């Protein structure tokens, strides 16, 4: 087309003149070397001799090093330019393995690692990173769909593990999609988990895992996790799914909590009412044979001997005088109400006994990350010398002097105690903790409920291997008996000495919303069961005394568990599933799943966008002939320009904010919208706005705004706004939009199908 060629040539020259195109960087691996490249097996390049002891152990293995190399290279095309080779030999509970490592000596680097079972010759793992030598990356939509890559993954898994693969079932996976609108991006990566199936039920701890590069179809990772000695309970006599659902409703129904996202903004960030599983656990497990609720929420802290805070100095003040800006004036005024360092230090010493052996080493005042109007004084003391050095940190509210936290590093205590047996039981230690809180915070003590106790497993103090300390947690009760778990107290008590070694208080001055109108717990349970149906599977659970030693093993149970991989809570008013940050989520779509695309010219484009997680198949209808709204188009462009896991994840935070507002805000950050621009969410998109936002999405705004350089030969060119002439010209020159019988038709509406076709063209425009 003469017009398109003319505009395209001018555009290309202008872009080069402006230096717009950025230098490509090495952010994704290209195709591997051909599988039939000549191989030299006997003498790998630059073989290392630094693993003599491991190799000596490997000499007794059924599979020799040379055989392992041949097995690995027979299974995978190791790139020919990976000219360095090292190896090792590992023995563990899983068996004996040859560890093979190929590397590229060129500056771009790269690795290819393979793990071969030294007894059976099976490949148990492979991982590779092969950056391109010329620094090129990938562009646009991936060349392979998830379904196509799944075939590649399944074929490899069956080839390497033929018998085990027959015992597996593909589970839902999470993929990696970089921003697809980027001129140069990293690879799309599909992940597949083939879980072991026993007696008709998946055993999720055992699986064959494969990752595939969506741009090249190359397998980038393989891993086998399998325990042939595992013992599984007989599933006969297991309770039915309806019975398990009834147990969930009556014994483990979701509970109402207050929730605040962990983002800055202080009291301006709204507190939400949400439904979570009891005790805010992430998963619920029901024993499918007995119907009992299994406790999978016990996580034990391993003693790490961490030291106290590092040495810090207060910044010196500038001597040069200058006029403060309004923000600085506000900060100065706020500081007038804060305690001086000496006053805060006195408050700290009054709250915690600081003996004379301690010397003050540092003090600082900091503002809170979440509530920037709140500040805290932090003091650090040190006493003794190695190996008896110890630290004490105390923090107090900079305005009130209220104790916020303290921590006594007690690594020296364990050495001195030797094998002294703990004298304080969990109940005794809890009494100590309660007494401290009652004295330090008598008013707030009446506003908390006990939440959790966890043994702290440190250096074993006796042959009985009893806990050396306990951590206790109390949760704030905010309003109408509803807990706000982000607030409350945490106390650490040494089980040998009875000494409190740690204290932390979180307490926000915020307004809690009225729970009037929330759904009841049974309705919330129904939403959980609908959005995350109970699934029967084998799971290995560690016993409560797993800390006693390496001989303690996980016990395998047949369980019912919630299939809630994509959310952890519900909005208590709407029932909208939310993730751990309080953001609304939807389940990832498997393929397009649309039922109204037969005969539509947009079918292929829609399916490609659905596969990439840019549009959702929720409801099964795409409505290709309906006009696309401005909010819908902005959401599509934002999803195409940001990272995802392949599933559609709305940006709405689940409160009263309109669903599209977070997309608008991110569109401003991506340059799609201008600051302050607020499109009519329900208004149909016109062709001129389709052109404008598409051109902005790929960063050509600087070129498009030079409107006076473009000559338009559309018969309706006069109807195109002056400032959008460049957008119209570029969109046609790039093939994003087609003229209609010589007319641009700037005010014609764009259908959802047309929007999908244009977006696919846009995504592939850099290719």
XYZ file of C-alpha atoms in Angstrom:
767
model
C 0.000 0.000 0.000
C 1.540 3.233 -1.150
C 0.290 5.317 1.763
C 1.375 2.778 4.380
C 4.842 2.410 2.818
C 5.295 6.174 2.741
C 4.285 6.684 6.363
C 6.239 3.665 7.525
C 9.444 4.858 5.889
C 9.075 8.334 7.381
C 8.249 6.884 10.773
C 11.277 4.573 10.727
C 13.606 7.407 9.784
C 12.139 9.622 12.491
C 12.433 6.951 15.161
C 16.082 6.369 14.309
C 16.738 10.104 14.349
C 15.215 10.417 17.810
C 17.219 7.455 19.062
C 14.043 5.980 20.398
C 14.762 2.301 20.113
C 16.582 1.055 23.201
C 19.585 -1.235 23.127
C 18.623 -4.848 23.498
C 19.877 -6.689 26.558
C 20.433 -10.331 27.295
C 17.373 -11.246 29.318
C 16.284 -14.569 27.898
C 17.818 -17.758 26.540
C 17.606 -18.520 22.806
C 17.295 -21.892 21.132
C 19.773 -24.498 22.299
C 22.336 -26.035 19.995
C 21.019 -28.641 17.620
C 20.492 -32.066 19.136
C 22.507 -33.739 16.404
C 25.615 -31.597 16.970
C 28.791 -33.719 17.150
C 29.654 -34.733 20.709
C 32.939 -35.624 22.331
C 32.151 -37.900 25.209
C 35.480 -39.274 26.354
C 37.220 -35.991 27.210
C 34.925 -33.146 28.289
C 36.608 -29.754 27.905
C 38.535 -28.536 30.918
C 37.350 -31.307 33.216
C 37.896 -30.436 36.863
C 39.828 -32.632 39.269
C 38.750 -30.864 42.440
C 36.266 -33.476 43.609
C 38.662 -36.359 44.257
C 36.877 -37.640 47.355
C 33.487 -37.579 45.702
C 34.832 -39.290 42.614
C 36.479 -41.949 44.756
C 33.088 -42.744 46.265
C 31.615 -42.803 42.775
C 34.047 -45.474 41.623
C 31.924 -48.066 43.399
C 28.709 -46.881 41.727
C 26.831 -49.098 39.279
C 26.877 -46.266 36.743
C 30.314 -44.825 35.993
C 31.037 -41.155 35.386
C 31.540 -41.807 31.666
C 28.218 -43.626 31.458
C 26.471 -40.800 33.325
C 27.866 -38.248 30.855
C 26.667 -40.311 27.907
C 23.221 -40.709 29.494
C 22.923 -36.963 30.058
C 24.064 -35.999 26.576
C 21.866 -38.648 25.025
C 18.848 -37.167 26.766
C 19.529 -33.455 26.253
C 21.268 -31.331 23.594
C 24.058 -29.742 25.632
C 25.071 -26.580 23.708
C 28.292 -27.124 21.781
C 29.894 -23.906 23.061
C 29.545 -24.920 26.724
C 33.245 -25.629 26.925
C 33.763 -26.124 30.672
C 32.822 -29.252 32.566
C 32.880 -30.167 36.266
C 31.301 -33.009 38.175
C 30.607 -34.295 41.648
C 29.177 -37.313 43.414
C 26.453 -37.032 46.076
C 25.010 -39.585 48.465
C 21.808 -38.932 50.432
C 18.643 -40.646 51.617
C 17.369 -40.446 48.048
C 20.344 -42.437 46.751
C 23.657 -41.830 44.990
C 23.928 -39.317 42.164
C 26.393 -37.975 39.649
C 26.237 -34.160 39.475
C 27.245 -32.981 35.988
C 27.877 -29.294 35.224
C 28.579 -27.715 31.842
C 29.391 -23.994 31.570
C 30.237 -21.492 28.869
C 33.511 -19.603 29.337
C 32.349 -16.651 27.221
C 31.344 -13.468 29.035
C 27.648 -14.148 28.488
C 27.954 -17.204 30.731
C 25.391 -19.960 30.970
C 25.073 -23.370 32.592
C 23.635 -26.818 31.927
C 23.296 -29.079 34.996
C 22.171 -32.715 35.005
C 21.737 -35.115 37.937
C 22.017 -38.825 37.127
C 21.135 -41.645 39.537
C 24.373 -43.588 39.963
C 22.549 -46.862 40.690
C 19.841 -46.897 38.027
C 21.143 -44.472 35.384
C 17.894 -42.458 35.550
C 18.002 -38.716 35.099
C 16.520 -37.047 38.170
C 16.995 -33.391 37.291
C 18.142 -30.942 34.640
C 18.312 -27.167 34.653
C 19.819 -24.808 32.138
C 20.379 -21.146 31.445
C 21.618 -20.310 27.980
C 21.768 -16.544 27.349
C 22.208 -15.476 23.744
C 25.650 -14.425 22.587
C 24.386 -11.341 20.758
C 22.276 -10.048 23.652
C 18.982 -10.512 21.850
C 15.791 -11.342 23.679
C 12.226 -12.150 22.698
C 9.301 -10.088 21.442
C 5.527 -10.319 21.430
C 3.381 -13.338 22.101
C 5.205 -16.653 22.633
C 5.553 -18.967 19.646
C 4.149 -21.909 21.614
C 0.816 -22.042 23.400
C 0.522 -23.670 26.787
C -1.182 -26.656 25.196
C 1.623 -27.093 22.661
C 4.302 -26.795 25.349
C 2.396 -29.305 27.479
C 2.868 -31.877 24.746
C 6.610 -31.218 24.791
C 6.745 -31.543 28.587
C 4.705 -34.744 28.650
C 6.808 -36.328 25.893
C 10.033 -35.638 27.786
C 8.645 -36.852 31.113
C 7.449 -40.078 29.504
C 10.750 -40.599 27.688
C 12.899 -40.103 30.810
C 10.536 -41.748 33.314
C 8.253 -44.053 31.303
C 6.904 -46.188 34.149
C 6.566 -43.409 36.707
C 4.944 -41.077 34.167
C 2.107 -43.582 33.764
C 1.383 -43.121 37.470
C 0.975 -39.337 37.283
C -1.735 -36.787 36.652
C -1.142 -33.227 35.472
C -1.877 -30.621 38.140
C -2.656 -26.940 37.698
C 0.586 -25.004 37.299
C 1.791 -21.432 37.390
C 3.505 -19.977 34.384
C 5.743 -16.963 33.965
C 4.819 -14.214 31.525
C 7.082 -11.144 31.316
C 5.549 -7.881 30.055
C 4.635 -8.882 26.513
C 4.493 -5.302 25.217
C 8.191 -4.762 25.901
C 10.358 -4.279 22.835
C 12.754 -6.890 24.249
C 11.702 -9.258 27.001
C 12.773 -12.429 28.769
C 11.348 -15.821 27.893
C 7.831 -17.002 28.620
C 8.105 -20.070 30.817
C 5.424 -22.747 31.198
C 5.522 -25.017 34.242
C 4.017 -28.512 34.398
C 3.642 -30.695 37.454
C 2.797 -34.356 36.859
C 1.848 -35.513 40.363
C 2.060 -39.131 41.421
C -1.296 -40.913 41.687
C -1.771 -43.700 44.241
C -5.039 -45.615 44.611
C -6.655 -43.037 42.350
C -5.566 -40.052 44.480
C -2.696 -37.644 43.833
C 0.292 -37.654 46.183
C 1.417 -34.063 45.769
C 4.855 -34.500 47.341
C 5.902 -36.871 44.560
C 5.918 -35.527 41.029
C 7.705 -35.063 37.722
C 8.194 -31.350 37.062
C 9.028 -29.833 33.676
C 9.475 -26.229 32.524
C 9.340 -25.253 28.858
C 10.463 -22.065 27.134
C 7.306 -20.771 25.445
C 9.309 -18.904 22.819
C 11.503 -21.775 21.626
C 9.733 -24.922 22.805
C 12.953 -25.923 24.565
C 12.817 -27.746 27.890
C 14.628 -25.582 30.443
C 14.066 -27.646 33.566
C 13.279 -31.192 34.673
C 12.999 -32.564 38.187
C 11.913 -35.883 39.680
C 10.814 -36.086 43.301
C 9.790 -39.651 44.104
C 9.888 -41.939 47.141
C 9.480 -45.554 46.121
C 9.474 -46.633 49.782
C 6.518 -44.444 50.792
C 3.618 -46.241 52.475
C 0.042 -45.136 51.807
C -3.076 -45.771 53.903
C -5.839 -47.867 52.365
C -8.539 -45.501 51.026
C -11.378 -47.953 51.607
C -13.784 -46.587 54.177
C -12.942 -42.947 53.512
C -15.709 -40.446 54.136
C -17.623 -38.950 51.227
C -17.034 -35.470 49.864
C -20.442 -34.210 51.153
C -19.504 -35.517 54.603
C -16.163 -33.686 54.416
C -17.937 -30.503 53.343
C -20.252 -30.777 56.338
C -17.235 -31.171 58.641
C -15.745 -28.049 57.082
C -18.937 -26.079 57.673
C -19.470 -27.219 61.257
C -15.947 -27.627 62.625
C -13.694 -25.362 60.552
C -15.946 -22.723 59.078
C -14.256 -19.462 57.955
C -13.982 -16.779 60.617
C -14.480 -13.029 60.372
C -11.348 -10.875 60.742
C -10.262 -7.301 60.208
C -7.482 -6.965 57.663
C -5.170 -4.139 56.591
C -2.928 -4.469 53.508
C 0.734 -3.973 54.378
C 1.181 -0.833 52.319
C 2.126 2.703 53.385
C -0.635 5.201 53.909
C -1.371 5.000 57.620
C -4.986 5.404 58.614
C -5.887 6.362 55.036
C -5.572 2.700 53.999
C -9.027 1.217 54.640
C -9.408 -1.669 57.056
C -11.338 -4.526 55.482
C -13.607 -7.187 56.866
C -12.598 -10.570 55.486
C -13.338 -14.232 56.013
C -10.289 -16.451 56.564
C -9.816 -20.050 57.576
C -9.643 -20.501 61.370
C -6.479 -19.057 62.907
C -5.736 -17.546 59.490
C -4.193 -20.792 58.338
C -3.508 -21.008 54.634
C -4.932 -24.506 54.232
C -7.420 -26.810 55.890
C -6.860 -30.561 56.012
C -9.465 -33.175 56.933
C -8.430 -36.779 57.557
C -10.444 -38.629 54.908
C -10.495 -41.820 56.991
C -11.432 -40.450 60.420
C -13.029 -37.091 59.600
C -10.744 -35.318 62.057
C -9.299 -31.881 61.359
C -5.542 -32.275 60.913
C -3.272 -29.658 62.439
C -0.958 -28.433 59.697
C -0.369 -25.038 61.242
C 2.479 -25.873 63.619
C 5.630 -24.192 62.398
C 8.578 -24.369 64.740
C 11.277 -21.696 64.880
C 14.862 -22.930 64.650
C 17.268 -21.041 66.864
C 19.667 -19.093 64.665
C 21.792 -17.282 67.232
C 21.210 -13.960 65.498
C 22.995 -10.945 66.886
C 21.692 -7.555 67.877
C 21.234 -4.516 65.718
C 24.201 -3.123 63.864
C 25.991 0.015 64.910
C 24.342 3.143 63.573
C 25.126 6.829 63.923
C 22.670 9.680 63.920
C 23.083 11.768 60.759
C 24.641 15.154 61.310
C 22.488 18.194 60.679
C 23.301 20.595 57.881
C 24.652 23.943 59.012
C 23.614 25.893 55.956
C 20.272 27.612 56.473
C 17.649 27.553 53.760
C 13.902 27.986 53.377
C 11.994 24.807 54.252
C 9.358 23.536 51.848
C 5.835 22.699 53.105
C 6.613 19.001 53.547
C 9.699 19.792 55.614
C 7.779 22.346 57.678
C 5.156 19.711 58.463
C 7.853 17.277 59.567
C 9.454 19.886 61.809
C 6.125 20.732 63.425
C 5.460 17.054 64.035
C 8.873 16.620 65.630
C 8.031 19.222 68.249
C 5.693 16.720 69.883
C 8.304 13.968 70.061
C 10.377 12.938 73.046
C 13.997 13.978 73.157
C 16.601 11.261 73.014
C 17.259 11.494 76.777
C 13.555 11.396 77.617
C 12.985 8.402 75.337
C 16.029 6.651 76.823
C 14.595 7.074 80.305
C 11.294 5.556 79.157
C 13.156 2.591 77.651
C 15.102 1.921 80.857
C 11.964 2.243 82.946
C 10.219 -0.410 80.835
C 13.107 -2.901 80.659
C 15.809 -3.499 83.245
C 19.120 -2.464 81.673
C 21.884 -3.571 84.048
C 25.115 -1.661 84.524
C 27.155 -4.080 82.428
C 25.491 -2.786 79.254
C 26.930 0.152 77.311
C 24.737 2.142 74.920
C 26.117 1.708 71.407
C 23.547 3.306 69.126
C 20.328 5.273 69.085
C 18.156 6.393 66.217
C 14.660 7.618 65.480
C 12.722 6.191 62.545
C 9.300 6.633 61.043
C 7.010 3.658 60.652
C 6.829 2.123 57.180
C 3.046 1.741 57.225
C 2.187 4.791 59.364
C 4.666 7.443 58.338
C 3.281 9.932 60.882
C 4.396 7.616 63.695
C 8.021 7.506 64.851
C 9.953 5.200 67.135
C 13.134 5.618 69.157
C 15.480 2.604 68.892
C 18.311 1.980 71.384
C 20.983 -0.754 71.268
C 23.265 -1.830 74.103
C 26.192 -4.213 74.162
C 27.934 -6.028 77.001
C 30.882 -8.380 77.426
C 33.389 -9.696 74.950
C 33.548 -12.823 72.841
C 32.478 -15.513 73.484
C 30.154 -13.961 76.081
C 29.117 -10.897 74.071
C 25.433 -10.038 74.289
C 23.112 -7.369 72.937
C 19.927 -5.688 74.068
C 17.621 -3.646 71.807
C 14.692 -1.547 73.070
C 12.222 0.550 71.060
C 9.721 3.058 72.422
C 7.074 5.225 70.796
C 8.707 8.580 70.061
C 5.603 10.511 71.100
C 4.288 8.650 74.147
C 7.334 6.703 75.330
C 5.256 3.509 75.275
C 7.289 0.305 75.008
C 7.096 -1.022 71.451
C 9.614 -3.853 71.520
C 12.764 -5.257 73.039
C 15.043 -8.144 72.177
C 17.790 -9.783 74.207
C 20.214 -11.724 72.091
C 20.856 -14.813 74.155
C 23.276 -16.877 72.106
C 25.670 -16.714 75.034
C 23.034 -18.238 77.340
C 22.929 -21.545 75.482
C 26.667 -22.043 75.861
C 26.574 -21.324 79.582
C 23.565 -23.547 80.223
C 25.159 -26.560 78.590
C 22.830 -29.519 79.127
C 20.687 -27.781 81.736
C 17.158 -29.100 81.449
C 14.325 -26.588 80.927
C 12.489 -25.813 84.157
C 9.540 -23.935 82.658
C 6.751 -25.789 80.920
C 4.694 -24.114 78.228
C 2.044 -23.182 80.797
C 4.673 -21.756 83.174
C 6.287 -19.716 80.385
C 2.905 -18.400 79.271
C 2.172 -17.209 82.804
C 5.449 -15.260 82.779
C 4.528 -13.670 79.457
C 1.009 -12.758 80.594
C 2.305 -11.121 83.764
C 4.666 -8.952 81.766
C 1.970 -7.736 79.353
C -0.497 -7.047 82.179
C 2.054 -4.842 83.907
C 3.351 -3.127 80.763
C -0.001 -2.674 78.974
C -2.871 -3.142 81.445
C -5.448 -1.362 79.273
C -4.558 -3.149 76.053
C -4.371 -6.510 77.835
C -8.156 -6.446 78.112
C -8.418 -6.069 74.308
C -6.545 -9.197 73.232
C -7.177 -12.929 73.023
C -4.612 -15.701 73.077
C -3.789 -16.918 69.568
C -0.794 -19.235 69.451
C 2.138 -20.825 71.266
C 5.177 -22.142 69.437
C 8.176 -23.977 70.904
C 11.512 -22.515 69.848
C 13.837 -25.345 68.994
C 17.410 -24.242 69.618
C 20.529 -26.055 70.721
C 19.231 -29.208 72.385
C 19.594 -28.683 76.126
C 19.078 -32.259 77.228
C 18.789 -35.792 75.928
C 15.015 -35.342 76.005
C 15.454 -32.531 73.475
C 12.856 -30.303 75.084
C 12.090 -26.825 73.714
C 14.571 -24.221 74.878
C 12.071 -21.373 74.623
C 8.493 -20.496 73.709
C 6.932 -17.778 71.588
C 3.422 -16.638 72.525
C 1.093 -14.522 70.402
C -1.999 -12.544 71.407
C -4.362 -11.033 68.834
C -6.238 -7.741 69.216
C -10.028 -7.843 69.431
C -11.113 -4.696 67.635
C -14.889 -4.456 67.419
C -17.894 -6.696 68.046
C -15.563 -9.509 69.035
C -13.809 -9.499 65.647
C -10.050 -10.061 65.752
C -7.477 -7.853 64.037
C -4.511 -10.276 63.925
C -2.088 -7.646 62.614
C -2.277 -6.057 66.061
C -1.418 -7.589 69.386
C 1.552 -8.880 71.384
C 4.355 -11.373 70.793
C 6.495 -12.526 73.732
C 9.519 -14.877 73.837
C 10.309 -16.723 77.081
C 13.428 -18.779 77.807
C 12.244 -22.168 79.080
C 15.396 -22.700 81.175
C 15.648 -19.384 83.001
C 12.074 -18.090 82.713
C 13.511 -14.829 81.391
C 11.613 -12.821 78.797
C 13.980 -12.404 75.885
C 11.711 -10.735 73.371
C 8.612 -8.549 73.214
C 6.799 -6.895 70.335
C 3.625 -4.805 70.266
C 1.751 -3.767 67.119
C -1.157 -1.417 67.719
C -2.666 0.897 65.081
C -4.854 3.905 65.715
C -7.409 3.181 62.985
C -11.158 3.039 62.471
C -12.750 -0.369 62.081
C -15.706 -0.701 59.695
C -19.137 -1.698 60.915
C -19.730 -5.426 60.278
C -23.396 -4.768 59.567
C -24.253 -6.427 56.254
C -21.480 -9.007 56.064
C -22.372 -12.506 54.896
C -22.672 -15.129 57.626
C -20.057 -17.790 58.214
C -22.055 -20.539 56.501
C -22.406 -18.429 53.364
C -18.656 -17.759 53.456
C -18.036 -21.494 53.797
C -20.178 -22.002 50.719
C -18.065 -19.552 48.735
C -14.865 -21.310 49.845
C -16.277 -24.656 48.759
C -17.407 -23.237 45.431
C -14.194 -21.369 44.611
C -11.844 -23.976 46.114
C -13.646 -27.357 46.091
C -12.462 -29.962 48.555
C -10.010 -32.300 46.828
C -9.022 -35.758 48.056
C -5.275 -36.428 47.991
C -2.428 -38.053 49.887
C -0.282 -35.605 51.842
C 2.763 -36.108 54.030
C 2.514 -34.267 57.369
C 5.260 -33.869 59.923
C 4.384 -34.778 63.522
C 4.519 -32.142 66.226
C 7.773 -33.589 67.567
C 9.563 -33.487 64.222
C 12.270 -31.367 65.834
C 13.473 -34.344 67.880
C 15.840 -35.582 65.225
C 16.467 -36.780 61.693
C 14.820 -40.145 62.407
C 11.392 -38.505 62.645
C 9.565 -38.958 59.352
C 6.513 -37.391 57.773
C 3.373 -39.514 57.989
C 1.232 -39.849 54.878
C -2.494 -39.177 55.289
C -5.389 -39.437 52.883
C -6.931 -35.988 53.165
C -9.555 -33.636 51.897
C -8.060 -30.192 51.343
C -9.249 -26.935 49.827
C -7.983 -26.314 46.318
C -7.365 -22.617 47.026
C -4.081 -21.981 45.248
C -5.157 -18.528 44.117
C -6.701 -16.937 47.209
C -6.465 -16.932 50.985
C -9.508 -14.935 52.109
C -12.865 -13.519 51.033
C -14.269 -10.016 51.080
C -16.849 -10.369 53.872
C -19.462 -8.287 52.040
C -19.160 -9.397 48.422
C -17.570 -12.825 48.776
C -14.844 -11.825 46.289
C -11.761 -14.076 46.671
C -8.679 -12.113 47.777
C -4.998 -12.959 47.886
C -2.733 -12.473 50.905
C -2.373 -8.765 50.058
C -6.139 -8.254 49.975
C -6.213 -7.985 46.172
C -9.070 -9.519 44.190
C -8.173 -12.646 42.243
C -9.692 -14.994 39.730
C -8.708 -18.569 38.980
C -6.313 -18.939 36.046
C -8.105 -19.864 32.854
C -7.134 -23.113 31.156
C -7.173 -22.194 27.460
C -9.860 -19.844 26.198
C -12.930 -21.806 27.260
C -15.200 -19.485 25.254
C -18.347 -20.898 23.692
C -19.342 -18.010 21.407
C -16.361 -17.767 19.045
C -17.411 -20.260 16.345
C -17.015 -18.541 12.982
C -15.624 -15.356 14.510
C -12.562 -13.881 12.738
C -11.272 -12.981 16.215
C -11.250 -16.558 17.508
C -7.513 -17.198 17.137
C -6.587 -13.805 18.620
C -8.947 -14.274 21.571
C -7.552 -17.731 22.334
C -3.969 -16.422 22.191
C -4.795 -13.610 24.620
C -6.630 -15.983 26.950
C -3.657 -18.354 26.929
C -1.417 -15.450 27.952
C -3.755 -14.443 30.786
C -4.666 -11.090 29.221
C -8.388 -11.859 29.028
C -10.470 -14.186 31.165
C -12.756 -16.990 30.070
C -14.893 -16.608 33.204
C -18.515 -17.136 32.249
C -17.625 -18.830 28.961
C -18.693 -15.890 26.757
C -16.403 -13.400 25.065
C -19.110 -11.420 23.189
C -16.850 -10.619 20.202
C -19.395 -8.377 18.489
C -20.107 -6.154 21.506
C -18.345 -2.820 21.679
C -15.275 -2.909 23.895
C -15.510 -0.397 26.726
C -12.727 1.995 27.631
C -12.193 0.288 30.980
C -11.986 -3.147 29.329
C -9.393 -1.994 26.798
C -7.243 -0.254 29.425
C -7.318 -3.445 31.536
C -6.184 -5.548 28.552
C -3.316 -3.195 27.756
C -2.176 -3.120 31.384
C -2.204 -6.923 31.643
C -0.197 -7.138 28.431
C 2.349 -4.700 29.831
C 2.929 -6.300 33.245
C 4.204 -9.580 34.695
C 1.771 -12.438 35.316
C 1.611 -16.142 36.108
C -0.574 -16.889 33.125
C -3.857 -16.401 34.987
C -5.962 -13.270 35.001
C -5.442 -11.352 38.243
C -7.595 -8.242 38.595
C -5.855 -5.342 40.291
C -8.894 -4.361 42.348
C -8.191 -4.478 46.071
C -11.641 -5.754 46.974
C -12.935 -2.619 48.698
C -15.444 -0.098 47.427
C -13.012 1.152 44.790
C -14.234 0.646 41.215
C -12.730 -2.468 39.643
C -11.056 -0.500 36.866
C -9.418 2.207 38.979
C -6.226 0.235 39.773
C -5.835 -0.457 36.056
C -6.135 3.253 35.317
C -3.471 4.020 37.910
C -1.086 1.437 36.492
C -1.851 2.623 32.958
C -0.494 6.021 33.988
C 2.717 4.378 35.216
C 3.030 2.480 31.917
C 2.467 5.649 29.868
C -0.805 4.431 28.358
C -2.768 7.193 30.077
C -1.603 10.654 31.012
C -1.564 11.715 34.644
C -5.036 12.766 35.702
C -6.712 11.157 32.683
C -9.874 9.305 33.683
C -11.586 7.563 30.737
C -15.316 6.900 30.919
C -15.286 3.221 31.966
C -18.546 2.274 30.259
C -18.106 4.340 27.091
C -17.325 2.404 23.896
C -13.833 2.702 22.482
C -13.610 4.559 19.184
C -11.047 3.792 16.504
C -9.093 6.974 17.202
C -8.808 6.106 20.906
C -7.851 2.554 19.985
C -5.028 4.054 17.951
C -4.028 6.502 20.671
C -3.822 4.054 23.560
C -2.195 1.342 21.434
C 0.574 3.680 20.307
C 1.097 4.859 23.881
C 1.269 1.245 25.108
C 4.374 0.545 22.990
C 6.043 3.836 23.885
C 5.675 5.712 20.590
C 3.993 8.750 22.147
C 7.025 10.969 21.542
C 6.859 10.162 17.836
C 3.095 10.329 17.487
C 2.745 13.740 19.120
C 4.735 15.384 16.298
C 1.455 15.623 14.424
C 2.502 18.261 11.892
C 4.933 15.913 10.116
C 2.214 13.477 9.060
C 0.314 13.773 5.794
C -2.990 11.905 5.935
C -4.724 10.885 2.724
C -7.849 9.551 4.400
C -10.986 11.039 2.916
C -12.121 11.911 6.444
C -8.724 13.197 7.622
C -10.333 16.471 8.684
C -12.356 14.592 11.302
C -9.207 13.385 13.088
C -8.185 15.733 15.950
C -4.942 17.563 15.197
C -3.091 16.156 18.210
C -4.036 12.578 17.212
C -3.000 12.694 13.557
C 0.266 10.932 14.327
C -1.516 8.181 16.243
C -3.808 7.502 13.299
C -0.934 7.483 10.815
C 1.302 5.183 12.858
C -1.502 2.726 13.707
C -2.270 2.293 10.001
C 1.402 2.154 8.992
C 2.024 -0.624 11.547
C -1.054 -2.529 10.403
C -2.811 -2.209 13.754
C -5.895 -0.658 12.156
C -7.055 -0.919 8.557
C -8.655 1.986 6.641
C -12.199 1.356 5.530
C -12.676 2.156 1.840
C -10.307 5.089 2.096
C -11.767 6.355 5.369
C -10.232 6.132 8.828
C -13.619 6.373 10.586
C -12.208 7.873 13.817
C -15.520 7.802 15.691
C -16.589 4.269 14.766
C -16.860 1.917 17.706
C -14.378 -0.953 18.129
C -15.816 -4.388 18.889
C -14.286 -6.696 21.480
C -13.203 -9.029 18.688
C -11.547 -6.183 16.783
C -9.800 -5.083 19.971
C -8.420 -8.599 20.453
C -7.110 -8.718 16.864
C -5.505 -5.288 17.226
C -3.894 -6.236 20.546
C -2.334 -9.370 19.047
C -0.916 -7.263 16.201
C 0.368 -4.791 18.767
C 2.068 -7.511 20.817
C 3.800 -8.849 17.718
C 4.717 -5.427 16.333
C 8.345 -5.672 17.525
C 8.936 -8.979 15.718
